[in-house]
Amino acid sequence: MISRLGVSPVSIPAGETFLGLDTGRIGAAELSFPTIDTSAGFFEVAKHYYFPGWHQPGSLNELLVNADVWAGLAESERLAVRNACSDLSIRMFAHDMQVQSAALEEFRSAGVTVERFPKEVLAALQLATEEVLEEAAQRDNDFADVIESYQNFSERYDEYRELTAF
């Protein structure tokens, strides 16, 4: 998607991101939440931190289990797995999200500018994303079904999100 806007994306191991930024091998990076980016020391080698993560506006954890393995678990074991997954989600939303502000303050204290992408940049990213998704949907029926489901959900959710936004 970003290559359509003139960016040359590369995929490198997370552990090499700091060095890539420090040496100038890469000019920008996306890794994770502010708390993780702070722990990686990015504030030492990057002086701008942009939001939103247009490609990943939020993060959810998931657990995939082979259907045959799942069917072989006792109901109590399936319940334990469901509870563990639920607990992780609750922790992420109740705790992990609220600690991001402290990490942003660490960035600012180190002289990093924290800001939103300009509206024009977000609009260009959105258009490139829509084009890439449409092209992928034309090539792959399964992908088309999945992206249609996501888009239908988004359309239904957008009304509620807009009504509840301050």
mmCIF file of C-alpha atoms in Angstrom:
data_model
loop_
_atom_site.group_PDB
_atom_site.id
_atom_site.type_symbol
_atom_site.label_atom_id
_atom_site.label_comp_id
_atom_site.label_asym_id
_atom_site.label_seq_id
_atom_site.Cartn_x
_atom_site.Cartn_y
_atom_site.Cartn_z
ATOM 1 C CA MET A 1 0.000 0.000 0.000
ATOM 2 C CA ILE A 2 2.648 2.487 0.952
ATOM 3 C CA SER A 3 4.721 1.596 -2.098
ATOM 4 C CA ARG A 4 1.962 3.218 -4.170
ATOM 5 C CA LEU A 5 2.848 6.452 -2.418
ATOM 6 C CA GLY A 6 6.550 6.259 -3.246
ATOM 7 C CA VAL A 7 7.760 4.437 -0.136
ATOM 8 C CA SER A 8 10.051 1.420 -0.493
ATOM 9 C CA PRO A 9 8.892 -0.939 2.267
ATOM 10 C CA VAL A 10 11.222 -3.580 3.669
ATOM 11 C CA SER A 11 10.579 -6.231 6.242
ATOM 12 C CA ILE A 12 13.283 -6.680 8.839
ATOM 13 C CA PRO A 13 13.345 -8.530 12.152
ATOM 14 C CA ALA A 14 12.008 -6.395 15.000
ATOM 15 C CA GLY A 15 15.352 -6.628 16.774
ATOM 16 C CA GLU A 16 17.086 -4.906 13.847
ATOM 17 C CA THR A 17 14.724 -1.940 13.699
ATOM 18 C CA PHE A 18 16.689 0.232 16.135
ATOM 19 C CA LEU A 19 19.943 -0.380 14.270
ATOM 20 C CA GLY A 20 18.257 0.243 10.921
ATOM 21 C CA LEU A 21 16.984 3.612 12.107
ATOM 22 C CA ASP A 22 20.271 4.469 13.813
ATOM 23 C CA THR A 23 22.393 3.739 10.740
ATOM 24 C CA GLY A 24 19.941 5.270 8.286
ATOM 25 C CA ARG A 25 19.413 1.935 6.529
ATOM 26 C CA ILE A 26 15.706 2.601 7.020
ATOM 27 C CA GLY A 27 14.109 6.010 7.230
ATOM 28 C CA ALA A 28 11.031 5.071 9.210
ATOM 29 C CA ALA A 29 9.590 2.099 11.048
ATOM 30 C CA GLU A 30 6.419 0.671 12.487
ATOM 31 C CA LEU A 31 6.692 -1.808 15.285
ATOM 32 C CA SER A 32 4.066 -1.657 17.992
ATOM 33 C CA PHE A 33 2.437 0.387 20.732
ATOM 34 C CA PRO A 34 4.250 3.339 22.305
ATOM 35 C CA THR A 35 5.214 1.277 25.367
ATOM 36 C CA ILE A 36 6.987 -1.284 23.225
ATOM 37 C CA ASP A 37 8.512 1.348 20.955
ATOM 38 C CA THR A 38 9.795 3.142 24.057
ATOM 39 C CA SER A 39 11.318 -0.035 25.448
ATOM 40 C CA ALA A 40 13.003 -0.550 22.060
ATOM 41 C CA GLY A 41 14.672 2.853 22.485
ATOM 42 C CA PHE A 42 13.275 4.374 19.310
ATOM 43 C CA PHE A 43 13.243 7.812 20.946
ATOM 44 C CA GLU A 44 17.046 7.693 20.719
ATOM 45 C CA VAL A 45 17.087 7.361 16.922
ATOM 46 C CA ALA A 46 13.811 8.856 15.666
ATOM 47 C CA LYS A 47 12.599 12.355 16.376
ATOM 48 C CA HIS A 48 9.052 12.052 14.979
ATOM 49 C CA TYR A 49 6.299 9.692 16.140
ATOM 50 C CA TYR A 50 3.141 9.681 14.029
ATOM 51 C CA PHE A 51 -0.422 8.539 14.607
ATOM 52 C CA PRO A 52 -2.680 6.854 13.797
ATOM 53 C CA GLY A 53 -1.341 3.481 12.830
ATOM 54 C CA TRP A 54 -3.552 3.686 9.743
ATOM 55 C CA HIS A 55 -2.964 0.046 8.873
ATOM 56 C CA GLN A 56 -3.515 -1.158 12.425
ATOM 57 C CA PRO A 57 -5.665 1.299 14.339
ATOM 58 C CA GLY A 58 -6.008 -1.178 17.157
ATOM 59 C CA SER A 59 -4.678 -4.494 18.146
ATOM 60 C CA LEU A 60 -6.360 -7.671 19.194
ATOM 61 C CA ASN A 61 -4.819 -10.937 20.174
ATOM 62 C CA GLU A 62 -6.076 -14.177 18.774
ATOM 63 C CA LEU A 63 -5.560 -17.850 19.345
ATOM 64 C CA LEU A 64 -5.945 -20.295 16.488
ATOM 65 C CA VAL A 65 -6.472 -23.939 17.334
ATOM 66 C CA ASN A 66 -6.774 -26.843 14.939
ATOM 67 C CA ALA A 67 -10.449 -27.891 14.845
ATOM 68 C CA ASP A 68 -9.617 -31.524 15.529
ATOM 69 C CA VAL A 69 -7.482 -30.577 18.537
ATOM 70 C CA TRP A 70 -10.235 -28.271 19.831
ATOM 71 C CA ALA A 71 -12.837 -31.014 19.447
ATOM 72 C CA GLY A 72 -10.576 -33.345 21.425
ATOM 73 C CA LEU A 73 -10.460 -31.037 24.444
ATOM 74 C CA ALA A 74 -12.769 -31.557 27.378
ATOM 75 C CA GLU A 75 -15.392 -28.843 27.860
ATOM 76 C CA SER A 76 -13.544 -27.689 31.005
ATOM 77 C CA GLU A 77 -10.344 -27.301 28.963
ATOM 78 C CA ARG A 78 -12.143 -25.305 26.252
ATOM 79 C CA LEU A 79 -13.647 -23.110 28.968
ATOM 80 C CA ALA A 80 -10.195 -22.529 30.476
ATOM 81 C CA VAL A 81 -8.845 -21.481 27.073
ATOM 82 C CA ARG A 82 -11.819 -19.150 26.476
ATOM 83 C CA ASN A 83 -11.378 -17.598 29.930
ATOM 84 C CA ALA A 84 -7.655 -17.085 29.392
ATOM 85 C CA CYS A 85 -8.318 -15.392 26.051
ATOM 86 C CA SER A 86 -11.032 -13.228 27.599
ATOM 87 C CA ASP A 87 -8.748 -12.251 30.476
ATOM 88 C CA LEU A 88 -6.015 -11.234 28.039
ATOM 89 C CA SER A 89 -8.439 -9.045 26.087
ATOM 90 C CA ILE A 90 -9.737 -7.379 29.242
ATOM 91 C CA ARG A 91 -6.188 -6.744 30.453
ATOM 92 C CA MET A 92 -5.197 -5.277 27.134
ATOM 93 C CA PHE A 93 -8.087 -2.836 27.074
ATOM 94 C CA ALA A 94 -8.210 -2.035 30.778
ATOM 95 C CA HIS A 95 -4.501 -1.753 31.450
ATOM 96 C CA ASP A 96 -2.272 -1.774 28.425
ATOM 97 C CA MET A 97 -4.106 0.967 26.556
ATOM 98 C CA GLN A 98 -4.020 3.426 29.438
ATOM 99 C CA VAL A 99 -0.247 3.127 29.939
ATOM 100 C CA GLN A 100 0.452 4.348 26.410
ATOM 101 C CA SER A 101 0.218 7.996 27.495
ATOM 102 C CA ALA A 102 3.176 7.597 29.843
ATOM 103 C CA ALA A 103 5.219 6.156 26.980
ATOM 104 C CA LEU A 104 4.273 9.104 24.770
ATOM 105 C CA GLU A 105 5.471 11.426 27.504
ATOM 106 C CA GLU A 106 8.798 9.566 27.515
ATOM 107 C CA PHE A 107 9.083 10.221 23.792
ATOM 108 C CA ARG A 108 8.306 13.912 24.274
ATOM 109 C CA SER A 109 10.790 14.188 27.147
ATOM 110 C CA ALA A 110 13.456 12.816 24.807
ATOM 111 C CA GLY A 111 12.694 15.528 22.254
ATOM 112 C CA VAL A 112 10.480 13.447 19.975
ATOM 113 C CA THR A 113 7.584 15.198 18.274
ATOM 114 C CA VAL A 114 4.355 13.203 18.702
ATOM 115 C CA GLU A 115 1.741 14.108 16.116
ATOM 116 C CA ARG A 116 -0.981 12.925 13.773
ATOM 117 C CA PHE A 117 -0.350 12.290 10.115
ATOM 118 C CA PRO A 118 -1.724 15.172 8.025
ATOM 119 C CA LYS A 119 -5.238 14.567 6.680
ATOM 120 C CA GLU A 120 -3.874 14.493 3.128
ATOM 121 C CA VAL A 121 -1.485 11.670 4.018
ATOM 122 C CA LEU A 122 -4.233 9.654 5.712
ATOM 123 C CA ALA A 123 -6.524 10.169 2.716
ATOM 124 C CA ALA A 124 -3.804 8.964 0.335
ATOM 125 C CA LEU A 125 -3.115 5.929 2.533
ATOM 126 C CA GLN A 126 -6.832 5.123 2.660
ATOM 127 C CA LEU A 127 -7.171 5.329 -1.120
ATOM 128 C CA ALA A 128 -4.095 3.129 -1.675
ATOM 129 C CA THR A 129 -5.466 0.627 0.841
ATOM 130 C CA GLU A 130 -8.839 0.469 -0.895
ATOM 131 C CA GLU A 131 -7.137 -0.086 -4.269
ATOM 132 C CA VAL A 132 -4.922 -2.896 -2.974
ATOM 133 C CA LEU A 133 -7.819 -4.628 -1.206
ATOM 134 C CA GLU A 134 -9.994 -4.426 -4.315
ATOM 135 C CA GLU A 135 -7.241 -5.868 -6.497
ATOM 136 C CA ALA A 136 -6.666 -8.701 -4.030
ATOM 137 C CA ALA A 137 -10.401 -9.404 -3.888
ATOM 138 C CA GLN A 138 -10.528 -9.670 -7.669
ATOM 139 C CA ARG A 139 -7.742 -12.274 -7.621
ATOM 140 C CA ASP A 140 -8.993 -14.389 -4.703
ATOM 141 C CA ASN A 141 -12.603 -15.300 -3.942
ATOM 142 C CA ASP A 142 -11.854 -16.263 -0.327
ATOM 143 C CA PHE A 143 -10.180 -12.900 0.227
ATOM 144 C CA ALA A 144 -13.171 -11.194 -1.391
ATOM 145 C CA ASP A 145 -15.542 -12.927 1.037
ATOM 146 C CA VAL A 146 -13.440 -11.979 4.052
ATOM 147 C CA ILE A 147 -12.956 -8.337 3.064
ATOM 148 C CA GLU A 148 -16.677 -8.009 2.273
ATOM 149 C CA SER A 149 -17.474 -9.283 5.776
ATOM 150 C CA TYR A 150 -15.063 -6.777 7.331
ATOM 151 C CA GLN A 151 -16.471 -3.930 5.255
ATOM 152 C CA ASN A 152 -20.055 -4.818 6.163
ATOM 153 C CA PHE A 153 -19.146 -4.880 9.847
ATOM 154 C CA SER A 154 -17.332 -1.558 9.528
ATOM 155 C CA GLU A 155 -20.307 0.098 7.851
ATOM 156 C CA ARG A 156 -22.615 -1.067 10.649
ATOM 157 C CA TYR A 157 -20.151 -0.058 13.372
ATOM 158 C CA ASP A 158 -19.257 3.338 11.859
ATOM 159 C CA GLU A 159 -22.655 4.792 12.709
ATOM 160 C CA TYR A 160 -22.305 3.888 16.376
ATOM 161 C CA ARG A 161 -18.692 5.093 16.505
ATOM 162 C CA GLU A 162 -19.653 8.442 14.968
ATOM 163 C CA LEU A 163 -22.641 8.869 17.295
ATOM 164 C CA THR A 164 -20.541 8.193 20.387
ATOM 165 C CA ALA A 165 -17.495 10.261 19.404
ATOM 166 C CA PHE A 166 -16.912 13.440 21.374
#
